[in-house]
Coordinates of C-alpha atoms and ligand atoms in Angstrom, one line a residue:
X213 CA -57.0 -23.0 83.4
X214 CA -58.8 -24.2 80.4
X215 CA -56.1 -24.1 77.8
X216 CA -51.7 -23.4 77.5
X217 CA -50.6 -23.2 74.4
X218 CA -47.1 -24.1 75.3
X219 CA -43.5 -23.4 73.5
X220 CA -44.6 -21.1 70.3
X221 CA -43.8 -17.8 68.9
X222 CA -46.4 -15.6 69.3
X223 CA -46.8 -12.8 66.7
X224 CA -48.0 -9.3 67.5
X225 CA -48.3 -6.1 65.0
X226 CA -45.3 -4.9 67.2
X227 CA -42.9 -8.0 67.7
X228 CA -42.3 -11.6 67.7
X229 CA -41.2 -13.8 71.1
X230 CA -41.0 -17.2 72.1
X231 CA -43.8 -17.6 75.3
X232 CA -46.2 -20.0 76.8
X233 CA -50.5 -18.4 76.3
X234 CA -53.0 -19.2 78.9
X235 CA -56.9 -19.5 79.0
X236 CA -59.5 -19.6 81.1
X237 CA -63.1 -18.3 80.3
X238 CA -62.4 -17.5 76.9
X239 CA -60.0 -14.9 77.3
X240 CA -56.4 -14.6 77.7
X241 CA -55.2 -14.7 81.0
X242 CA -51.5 -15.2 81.3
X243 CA -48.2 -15.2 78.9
X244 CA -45.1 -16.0 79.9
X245 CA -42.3 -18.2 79.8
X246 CA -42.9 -21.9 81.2
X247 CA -46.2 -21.5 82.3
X248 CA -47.1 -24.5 84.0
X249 CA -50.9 -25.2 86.1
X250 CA -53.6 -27.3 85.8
X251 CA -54.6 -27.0 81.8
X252 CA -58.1 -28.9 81.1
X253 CA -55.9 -29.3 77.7
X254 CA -52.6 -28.2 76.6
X255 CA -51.1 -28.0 73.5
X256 CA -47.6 -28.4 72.1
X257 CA -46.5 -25.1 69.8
X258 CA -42.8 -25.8 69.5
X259 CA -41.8 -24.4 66.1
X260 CA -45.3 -22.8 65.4
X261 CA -46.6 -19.6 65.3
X262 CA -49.1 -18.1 67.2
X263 CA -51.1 -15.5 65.9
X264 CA -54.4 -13.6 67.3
X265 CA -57.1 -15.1 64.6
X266 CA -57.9 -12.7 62.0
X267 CA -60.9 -10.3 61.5
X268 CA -62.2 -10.0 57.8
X269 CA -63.6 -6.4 57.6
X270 CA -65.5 -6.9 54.3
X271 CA -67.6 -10.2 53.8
X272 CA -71.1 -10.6 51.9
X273 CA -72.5 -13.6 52.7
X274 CA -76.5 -14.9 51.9
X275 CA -76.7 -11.2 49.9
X276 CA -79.4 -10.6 47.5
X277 CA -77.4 -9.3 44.2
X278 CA -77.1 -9.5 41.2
X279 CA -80.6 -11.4 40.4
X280 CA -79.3 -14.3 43.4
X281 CA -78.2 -14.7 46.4
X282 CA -74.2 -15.2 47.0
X283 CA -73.5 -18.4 47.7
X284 CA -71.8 -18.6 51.3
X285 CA -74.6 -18.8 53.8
X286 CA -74.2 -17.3 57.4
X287 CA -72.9 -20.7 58.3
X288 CA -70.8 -21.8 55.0
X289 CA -69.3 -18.6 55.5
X290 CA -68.2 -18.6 58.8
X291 CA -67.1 -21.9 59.0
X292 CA -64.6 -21.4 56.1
X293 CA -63.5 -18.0 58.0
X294 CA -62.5 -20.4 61.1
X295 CA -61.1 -22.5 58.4
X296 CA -58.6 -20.1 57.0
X297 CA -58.0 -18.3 60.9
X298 CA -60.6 -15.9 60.9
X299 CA -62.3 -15.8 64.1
X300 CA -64.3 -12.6 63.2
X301 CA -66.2 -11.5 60.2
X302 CA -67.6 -8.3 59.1
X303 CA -70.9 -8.4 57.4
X304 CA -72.5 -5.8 54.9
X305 CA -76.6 -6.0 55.2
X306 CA -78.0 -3.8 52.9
X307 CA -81.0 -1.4 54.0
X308 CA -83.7 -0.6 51.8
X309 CA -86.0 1.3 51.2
X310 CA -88.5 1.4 54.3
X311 CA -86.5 -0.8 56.4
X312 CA -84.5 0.4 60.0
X313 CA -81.2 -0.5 60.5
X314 CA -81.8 -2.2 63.8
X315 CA -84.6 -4.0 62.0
X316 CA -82.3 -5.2 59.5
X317 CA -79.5 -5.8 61.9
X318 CA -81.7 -8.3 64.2
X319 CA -82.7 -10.3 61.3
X320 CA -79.4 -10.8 60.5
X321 CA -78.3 -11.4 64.4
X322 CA -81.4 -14.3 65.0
X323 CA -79.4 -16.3 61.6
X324 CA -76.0 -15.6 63.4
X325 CA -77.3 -16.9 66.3
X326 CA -78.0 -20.3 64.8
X327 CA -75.4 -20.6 62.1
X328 CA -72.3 -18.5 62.9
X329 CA -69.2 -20.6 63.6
X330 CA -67.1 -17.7 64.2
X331 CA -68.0 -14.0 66.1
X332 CA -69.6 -11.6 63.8
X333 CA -69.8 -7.3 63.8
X334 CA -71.7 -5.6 61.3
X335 CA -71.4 -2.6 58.8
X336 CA -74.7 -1.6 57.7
X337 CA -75.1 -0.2 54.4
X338 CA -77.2 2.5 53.7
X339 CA -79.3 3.5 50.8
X340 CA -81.9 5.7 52.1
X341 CA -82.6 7.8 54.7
X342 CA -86.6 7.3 55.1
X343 CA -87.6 10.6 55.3
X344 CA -84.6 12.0 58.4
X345 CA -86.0 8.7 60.0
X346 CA -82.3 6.8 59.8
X347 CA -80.1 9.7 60.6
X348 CA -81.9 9.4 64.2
X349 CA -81.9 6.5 64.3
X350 CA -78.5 5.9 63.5
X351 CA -77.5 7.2 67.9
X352 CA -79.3 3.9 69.1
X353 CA -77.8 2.0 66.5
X354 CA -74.3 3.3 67.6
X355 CA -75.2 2.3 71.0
X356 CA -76.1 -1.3 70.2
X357 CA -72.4 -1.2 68.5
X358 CA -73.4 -0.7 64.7
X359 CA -70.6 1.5 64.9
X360 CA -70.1 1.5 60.7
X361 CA -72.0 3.0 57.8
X362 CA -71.6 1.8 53.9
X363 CA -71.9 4.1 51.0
X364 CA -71.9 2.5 48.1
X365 CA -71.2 5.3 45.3
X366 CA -72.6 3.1 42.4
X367 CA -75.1 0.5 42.2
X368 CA -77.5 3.6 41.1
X369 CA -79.7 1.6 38.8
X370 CA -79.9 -1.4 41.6
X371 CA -81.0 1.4 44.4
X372 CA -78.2 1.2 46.3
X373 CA -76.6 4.2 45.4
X374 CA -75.8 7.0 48.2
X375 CA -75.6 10.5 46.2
X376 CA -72.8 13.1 47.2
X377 CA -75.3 15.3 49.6
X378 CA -76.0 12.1 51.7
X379 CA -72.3 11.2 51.1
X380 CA -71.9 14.4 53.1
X381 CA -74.7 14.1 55.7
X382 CA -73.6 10.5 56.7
X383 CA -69.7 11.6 57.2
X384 CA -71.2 14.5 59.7
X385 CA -73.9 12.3 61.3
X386 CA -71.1 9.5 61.9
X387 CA -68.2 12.0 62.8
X388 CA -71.1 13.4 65.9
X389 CA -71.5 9.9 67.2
X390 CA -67.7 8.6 66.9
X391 CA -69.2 6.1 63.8
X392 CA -67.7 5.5 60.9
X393 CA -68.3 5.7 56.8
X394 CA -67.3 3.0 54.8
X395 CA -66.9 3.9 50.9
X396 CA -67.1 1.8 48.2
X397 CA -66.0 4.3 45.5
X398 CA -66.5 4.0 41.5
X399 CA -68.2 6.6 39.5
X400 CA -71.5 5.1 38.2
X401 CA -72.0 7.4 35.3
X402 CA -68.7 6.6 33.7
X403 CA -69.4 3.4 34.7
X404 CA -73.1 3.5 32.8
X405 CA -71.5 5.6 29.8
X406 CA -68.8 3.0 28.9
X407 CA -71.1 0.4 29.4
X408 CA -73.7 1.3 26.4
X409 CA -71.2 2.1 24.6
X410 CA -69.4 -1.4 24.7
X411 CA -73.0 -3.3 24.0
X412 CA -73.9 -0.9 21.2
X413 CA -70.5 -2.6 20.3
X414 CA -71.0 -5.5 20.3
X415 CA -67.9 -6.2 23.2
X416 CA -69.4 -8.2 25.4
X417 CA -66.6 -10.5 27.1
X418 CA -65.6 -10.2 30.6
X419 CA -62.5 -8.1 29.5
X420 CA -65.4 -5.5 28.9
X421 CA -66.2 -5.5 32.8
X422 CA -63.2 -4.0 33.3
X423 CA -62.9 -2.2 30.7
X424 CA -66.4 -0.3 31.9
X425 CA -64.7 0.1 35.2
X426 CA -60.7 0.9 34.7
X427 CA -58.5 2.4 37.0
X428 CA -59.7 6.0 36.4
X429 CA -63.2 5.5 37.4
X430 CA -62.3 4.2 40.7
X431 CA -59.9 7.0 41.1
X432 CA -62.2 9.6 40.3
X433 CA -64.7 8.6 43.2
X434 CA -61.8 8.5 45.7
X435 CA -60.5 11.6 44.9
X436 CA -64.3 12.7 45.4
X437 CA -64.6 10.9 49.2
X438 CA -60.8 12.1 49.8
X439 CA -62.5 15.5 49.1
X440 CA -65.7 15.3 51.3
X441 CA -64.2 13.5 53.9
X442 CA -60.5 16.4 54.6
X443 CA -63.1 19.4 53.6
X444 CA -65.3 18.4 56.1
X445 CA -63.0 16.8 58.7
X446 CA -64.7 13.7 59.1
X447 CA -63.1 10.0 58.9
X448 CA -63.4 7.7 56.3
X449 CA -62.8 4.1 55.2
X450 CA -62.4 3.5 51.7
X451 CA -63.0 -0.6 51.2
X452 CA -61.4 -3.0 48.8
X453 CA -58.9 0.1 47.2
X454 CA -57.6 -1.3 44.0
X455 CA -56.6 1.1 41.6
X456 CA -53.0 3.7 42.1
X457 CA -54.5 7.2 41.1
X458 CA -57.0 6.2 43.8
X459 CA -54.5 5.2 46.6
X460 CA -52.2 8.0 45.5
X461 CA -54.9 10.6 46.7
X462 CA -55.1 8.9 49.8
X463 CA -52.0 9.0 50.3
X464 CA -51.5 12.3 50.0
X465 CA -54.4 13.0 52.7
X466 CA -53.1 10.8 54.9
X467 CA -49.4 12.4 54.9
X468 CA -51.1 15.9 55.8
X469 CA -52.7 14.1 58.8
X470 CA -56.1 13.3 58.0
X471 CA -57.9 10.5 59.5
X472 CA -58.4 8.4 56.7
X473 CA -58.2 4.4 56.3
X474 CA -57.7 2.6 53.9
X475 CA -58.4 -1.5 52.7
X476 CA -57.5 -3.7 49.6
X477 CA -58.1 -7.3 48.8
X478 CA -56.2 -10.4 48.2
X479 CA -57.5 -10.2 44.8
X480 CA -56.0 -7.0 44.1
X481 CA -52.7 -8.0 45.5
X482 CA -52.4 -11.6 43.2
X483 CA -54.3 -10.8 40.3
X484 CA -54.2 -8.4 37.3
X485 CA -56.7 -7.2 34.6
X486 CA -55.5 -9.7 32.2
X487 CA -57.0 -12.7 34.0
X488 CA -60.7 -10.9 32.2
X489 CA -59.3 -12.3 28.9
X490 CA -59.4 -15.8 30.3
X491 CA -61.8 -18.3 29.1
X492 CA -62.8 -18.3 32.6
X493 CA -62.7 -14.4 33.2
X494 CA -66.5 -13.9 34.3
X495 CA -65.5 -15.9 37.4
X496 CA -63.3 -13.0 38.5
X497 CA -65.4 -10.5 38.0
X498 CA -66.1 -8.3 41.2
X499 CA -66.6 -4.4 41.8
X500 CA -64.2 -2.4 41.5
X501 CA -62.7 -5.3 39.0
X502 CA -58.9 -6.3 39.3
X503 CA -56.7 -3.7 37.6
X504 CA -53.7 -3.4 36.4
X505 CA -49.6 -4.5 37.4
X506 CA -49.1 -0.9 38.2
X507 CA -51.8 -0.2 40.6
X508 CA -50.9 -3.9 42.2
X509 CA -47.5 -3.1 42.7
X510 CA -48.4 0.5 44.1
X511 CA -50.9 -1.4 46.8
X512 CA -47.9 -3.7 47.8
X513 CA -46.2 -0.2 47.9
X514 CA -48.1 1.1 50.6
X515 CA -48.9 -2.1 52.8
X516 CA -44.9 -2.1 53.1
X517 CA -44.7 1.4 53.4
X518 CA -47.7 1.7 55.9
X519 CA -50.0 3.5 53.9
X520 CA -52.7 0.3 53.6
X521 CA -54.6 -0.1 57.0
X522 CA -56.4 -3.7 56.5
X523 CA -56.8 -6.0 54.0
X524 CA -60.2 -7.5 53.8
X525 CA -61.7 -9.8 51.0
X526 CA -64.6 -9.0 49.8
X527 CA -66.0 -12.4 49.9
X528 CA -69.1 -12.7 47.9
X529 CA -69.1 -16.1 45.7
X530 CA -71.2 -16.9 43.4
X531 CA -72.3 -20.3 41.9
X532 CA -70.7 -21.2 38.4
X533 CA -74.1 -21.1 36.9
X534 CA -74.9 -17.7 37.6
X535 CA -71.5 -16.6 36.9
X536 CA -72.5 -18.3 33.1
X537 CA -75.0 -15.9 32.9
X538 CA -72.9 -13.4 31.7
X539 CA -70.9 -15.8 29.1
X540 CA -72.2 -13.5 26.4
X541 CA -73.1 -10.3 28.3
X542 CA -70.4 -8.9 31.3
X543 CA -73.4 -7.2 32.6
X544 CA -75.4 -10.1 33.8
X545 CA -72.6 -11.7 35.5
X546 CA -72.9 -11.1 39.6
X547 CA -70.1 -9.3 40.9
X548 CA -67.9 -11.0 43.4
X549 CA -65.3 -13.7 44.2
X550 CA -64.8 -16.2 47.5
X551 CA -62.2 -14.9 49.9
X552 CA -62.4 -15.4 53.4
X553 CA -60.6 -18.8 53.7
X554 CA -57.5 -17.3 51.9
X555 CA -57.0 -14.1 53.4
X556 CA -54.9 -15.1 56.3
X557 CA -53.4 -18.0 54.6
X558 CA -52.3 -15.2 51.7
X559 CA -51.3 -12.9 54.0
X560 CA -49.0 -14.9 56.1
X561 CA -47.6 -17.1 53.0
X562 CA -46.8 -13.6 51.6
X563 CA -44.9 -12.8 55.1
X564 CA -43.4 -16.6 54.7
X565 CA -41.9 -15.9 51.5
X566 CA -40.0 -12.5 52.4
X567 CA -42.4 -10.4 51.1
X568 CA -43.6 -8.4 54.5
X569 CA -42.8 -9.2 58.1
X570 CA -45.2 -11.5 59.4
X571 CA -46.1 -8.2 61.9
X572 CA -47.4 -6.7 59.1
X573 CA -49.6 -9.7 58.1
X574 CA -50.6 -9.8 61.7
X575 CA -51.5 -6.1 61.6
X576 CA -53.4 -5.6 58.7
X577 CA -55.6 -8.8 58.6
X578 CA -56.2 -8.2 62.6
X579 CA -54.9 -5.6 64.6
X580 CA -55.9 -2.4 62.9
X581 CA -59.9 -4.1 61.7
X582 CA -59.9 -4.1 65.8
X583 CA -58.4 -1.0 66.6
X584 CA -60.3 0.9 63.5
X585 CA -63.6 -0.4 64.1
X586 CA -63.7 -0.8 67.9
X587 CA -63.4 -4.0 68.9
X588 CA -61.7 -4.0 72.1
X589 CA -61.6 -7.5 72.9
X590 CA -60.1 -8.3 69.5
X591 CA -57.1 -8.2 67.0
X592 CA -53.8 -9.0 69.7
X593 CA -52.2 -12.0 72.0
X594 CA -51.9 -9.6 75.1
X595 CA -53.1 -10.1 78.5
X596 CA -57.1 -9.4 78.9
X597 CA -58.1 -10.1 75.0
X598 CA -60.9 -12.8 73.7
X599 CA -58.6 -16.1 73.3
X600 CA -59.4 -16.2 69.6
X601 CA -55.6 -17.8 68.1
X602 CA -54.2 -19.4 65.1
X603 CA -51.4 -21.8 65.4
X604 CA -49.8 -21.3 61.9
X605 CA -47.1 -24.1 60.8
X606 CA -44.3 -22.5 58.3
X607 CA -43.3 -25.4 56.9
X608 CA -46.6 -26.5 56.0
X609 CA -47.7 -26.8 52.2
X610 CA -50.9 -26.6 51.2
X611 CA -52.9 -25.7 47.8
X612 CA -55.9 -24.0 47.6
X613 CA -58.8 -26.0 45.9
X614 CA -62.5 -26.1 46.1
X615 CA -62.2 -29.5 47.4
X616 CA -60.2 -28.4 50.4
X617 CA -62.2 -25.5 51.1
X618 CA -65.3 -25.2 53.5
X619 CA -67.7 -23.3 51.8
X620 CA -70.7 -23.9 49.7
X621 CA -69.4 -22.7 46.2
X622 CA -68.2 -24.6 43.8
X623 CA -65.5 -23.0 42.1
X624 CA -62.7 -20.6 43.3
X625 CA -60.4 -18.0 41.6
X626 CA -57.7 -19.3 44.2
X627 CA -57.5 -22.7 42.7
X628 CA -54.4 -24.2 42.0
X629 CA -52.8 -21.1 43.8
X630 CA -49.4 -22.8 46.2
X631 CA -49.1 -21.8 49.5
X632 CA -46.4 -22.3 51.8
X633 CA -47.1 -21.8 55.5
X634 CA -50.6 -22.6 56.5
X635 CA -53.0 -22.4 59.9
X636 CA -53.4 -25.7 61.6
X637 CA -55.5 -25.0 64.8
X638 CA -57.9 -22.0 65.2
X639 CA -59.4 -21.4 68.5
X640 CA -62.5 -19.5 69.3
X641 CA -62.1 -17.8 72.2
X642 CA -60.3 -20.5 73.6
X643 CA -62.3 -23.4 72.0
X644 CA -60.8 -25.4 68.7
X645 CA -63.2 -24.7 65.9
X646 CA -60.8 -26.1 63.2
X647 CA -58.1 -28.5 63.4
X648 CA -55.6 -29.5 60.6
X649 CA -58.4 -29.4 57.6
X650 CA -61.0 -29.9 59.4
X651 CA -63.8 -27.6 60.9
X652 CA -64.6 -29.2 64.3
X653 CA -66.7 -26.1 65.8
X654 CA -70.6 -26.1 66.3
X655 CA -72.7 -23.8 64.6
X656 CA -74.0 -21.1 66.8
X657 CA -70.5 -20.7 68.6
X658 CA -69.9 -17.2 67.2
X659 CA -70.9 -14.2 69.1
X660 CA -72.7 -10.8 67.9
X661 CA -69.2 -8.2 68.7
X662 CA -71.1 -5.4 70.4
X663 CA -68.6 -2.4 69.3
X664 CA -67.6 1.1 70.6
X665 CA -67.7 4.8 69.1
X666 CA -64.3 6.6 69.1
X667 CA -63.8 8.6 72.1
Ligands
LIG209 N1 -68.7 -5.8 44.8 C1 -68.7 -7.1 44.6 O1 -67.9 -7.5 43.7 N2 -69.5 -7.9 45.2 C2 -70.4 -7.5 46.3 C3 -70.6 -6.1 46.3 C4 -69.6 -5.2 45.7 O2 -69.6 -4.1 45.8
LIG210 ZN1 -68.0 -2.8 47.5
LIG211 ZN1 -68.1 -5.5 49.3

């Protein structure tokens, strides 16, 4: 036996008991009470918890946007994922024009290969079908476990934009080989409209992003891929969900049995629109932007309430420079905020203080991104499953600054934010990549997560 985490509670989306966790080979091979055996290492839990590591569905990291590059490399990335307990990340390369998605993918698999410090999956974004070419090309990617699609419903001057009739083509083309569309839905022309208007104005604060992009134009393009995706009986995951009319739709679809999934970010869930009239605002700026204290209490709504399927973040930092670019002009800020070091931490402080079981944390940040997106090996402490576990200490206090994180940006909307409850160890299946506030992994220890089509 390799490893026996010994004496700690272990947390699953379905209960909480005290037991003893075994390793060998990466995996988990027994759990029970007083386990005993030759452990290479053991490890006292007594008073912890111990969770499976969490899996961020939605990260951006070395992206090309917004006239840069976000900030977290493959490797700056990862290592603050392992950091914060993730032990899986999902990544969003974006196609082009011309380009294959297995070309794309293997580009992005031969950096993993060198930098990632914790086990990787993709989602591959589409925006454009070269001529039929993708839509075939789409079975083999399947097969090589590309098993998710992104539609991005604006970005239309950028290029990135997937139009309503591809909307529809990709939801039948992934529903025929068990894959599955990702949404990120705002409705650029309302978006464009507002815009003009608000520089013709003169109104060029970050209060303006949001302002270009309230609650209503979110809602209209969910409503729109709630449509598509019941009319034409396909499944759908809307990402980073953030406004109530939106959600409320969902709801609906999901309540008349439609298979339909839906994510939101820590962003969403701490923040309002107001924090675009700070002096600081432009560093909060993401798409869709932060709205406002009704839609956030209606997303708390429905992760208590079960109508929230995962909660991802979304991470896509960007330096403070670049975020200065838009001091005097939203427009020319890039869109995104760092994330993937406070999801789990968030989650679980939120579970800490009362506010949802620590299940429910376990659940959303882990064991529905596996069960959603086919990653058997992934997302629960049970018998069989990769031995990728965070030992999480209740009592601990910790808070967030860009000094004690473990990426390469240097700011953070998270900063000052208090935290009680916080991971201490992550392993990696079965090895300890980060250890009390330090990251003690090598680079190159995450694996590409080969996935599989729904049944
Ligand atoms: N929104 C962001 O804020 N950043 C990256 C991409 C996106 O859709
Ligand atoms: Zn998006
Ligand atoms: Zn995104």
């Amino acid at each position: 036996m390799d490893l026996l985490i010994k004496n700690g509670t272990i947390v699953t989306a379905v209960g909480s008991y005290e037991a003893d966790v075994a390793v060998e080979d990466g995996k988990i091979v027994a759990i029970g009470k007083d386990l005993d055996g030759d452990a290479k290492k053991t490890v006292d839990a007594t008073g912890k918890l111990v969770l499976p590591g969490a899996i961020d569905a939605h990260t951006h990291l070395a992206m090309p946007f917004g006239g840069t590059v976000s900030a977290d490399s493959y490797l700056s990335g990862t290592r603050a994922a392992v950091c914060g307990g993730v032990t899986t990340v999902f990544d969003y390369p974006v196609q082009h024009k011309g380009e294959t998605i297995l070309g794309l993918i293997n580009s992005k698999k031969e950096i993993c290969e060198k930098e990632a410090c914790c086990d990787y999956a993709f989602h591959c974004c589409i925006t454009d079908f070269n001529d039929g070419e993708i839509l075939d090309e789409m079975e083999e990617a399947v097969e090589k476990g590309i098993t998710s699609y992104k539609c991005f419903l604006v970005y239309k001057k950028e290029g990135m934009m997937v139009d309503d009739g591809m909307l529809a083509t990709l939801l039948l083309r992934a529903k025929e080989l068990g894959a599955m569309i990702n949404v990120h839905a705002e409705n650029p022309d309302l978006i464009d409209l507002r815009v003009d208007q608000y520089l013709k104005e003169g109104k060029t604060s970050a209060w303006y992003h949001y302002m270009s992009r309230p609650e209503f134009v979110e809602a209209e393009a969910d409503k729109r891929v709630v449509h598509w995706s019941t009319h034409l009986d396909a499944p759908v995951y809307i990402v980073h969900m953030a406004d109530k009319e939106g959600l409320e739709a969902c709801i609906k679809a999901k309540e008349e049995g439609h298979e339909l999934y839906v994510e939101t970010c820590p962003q969403y869930l701490e923040f309002t629109c107001d924090v675009y009239k700070r002096e600081d605002g432009r560093n909060f700026v993401c798409s869709p932007p932060i709205k406002g204290q009704e839609s956030q209490d209606a997303l708390w709504k429905a992760i208590k309430s079960g109508f929230i399927d995962t909660v991802a973040t979304d991470h896509c930092p960007f330096q403070s420079y670049e975020k200065d670019w838009g001091k005097d002009d939203f427009t020319k800020i890039p869109n995104g905020c760092a994330g993937v070091e406070n999801l789990y931490p968030y989650m679980l402080g939120a579970a800490n203080a009362g506010k949802i079981p620590f299940e429910k944390a376990v659940e959303l940040c882990s064991t529905n991104v596996a069960k959603i997106f086919g990653c058997d090996n992934k997302g629960d402490i049970a018998i069989g499953k990769d031995a990728d576990i965070v030992i999480y200490d209740k009592e601990k206090d910790f808070t967030i600054s860009v000094n004690n994180m473990h990426s390469d940006y240097d700011h953070t909307i998270w900063e000052g934010k208090k935290i009680h409850g916080y991971p201490v160890q992550t392993y990696l299946r079965g090895q300890l990549v980060y250890d009390n506030g330090e990251y003690v992994g090598t680079p190159g220890d995450g694996n590409y997560i080969k996935r599989s089509p729904k049944k």
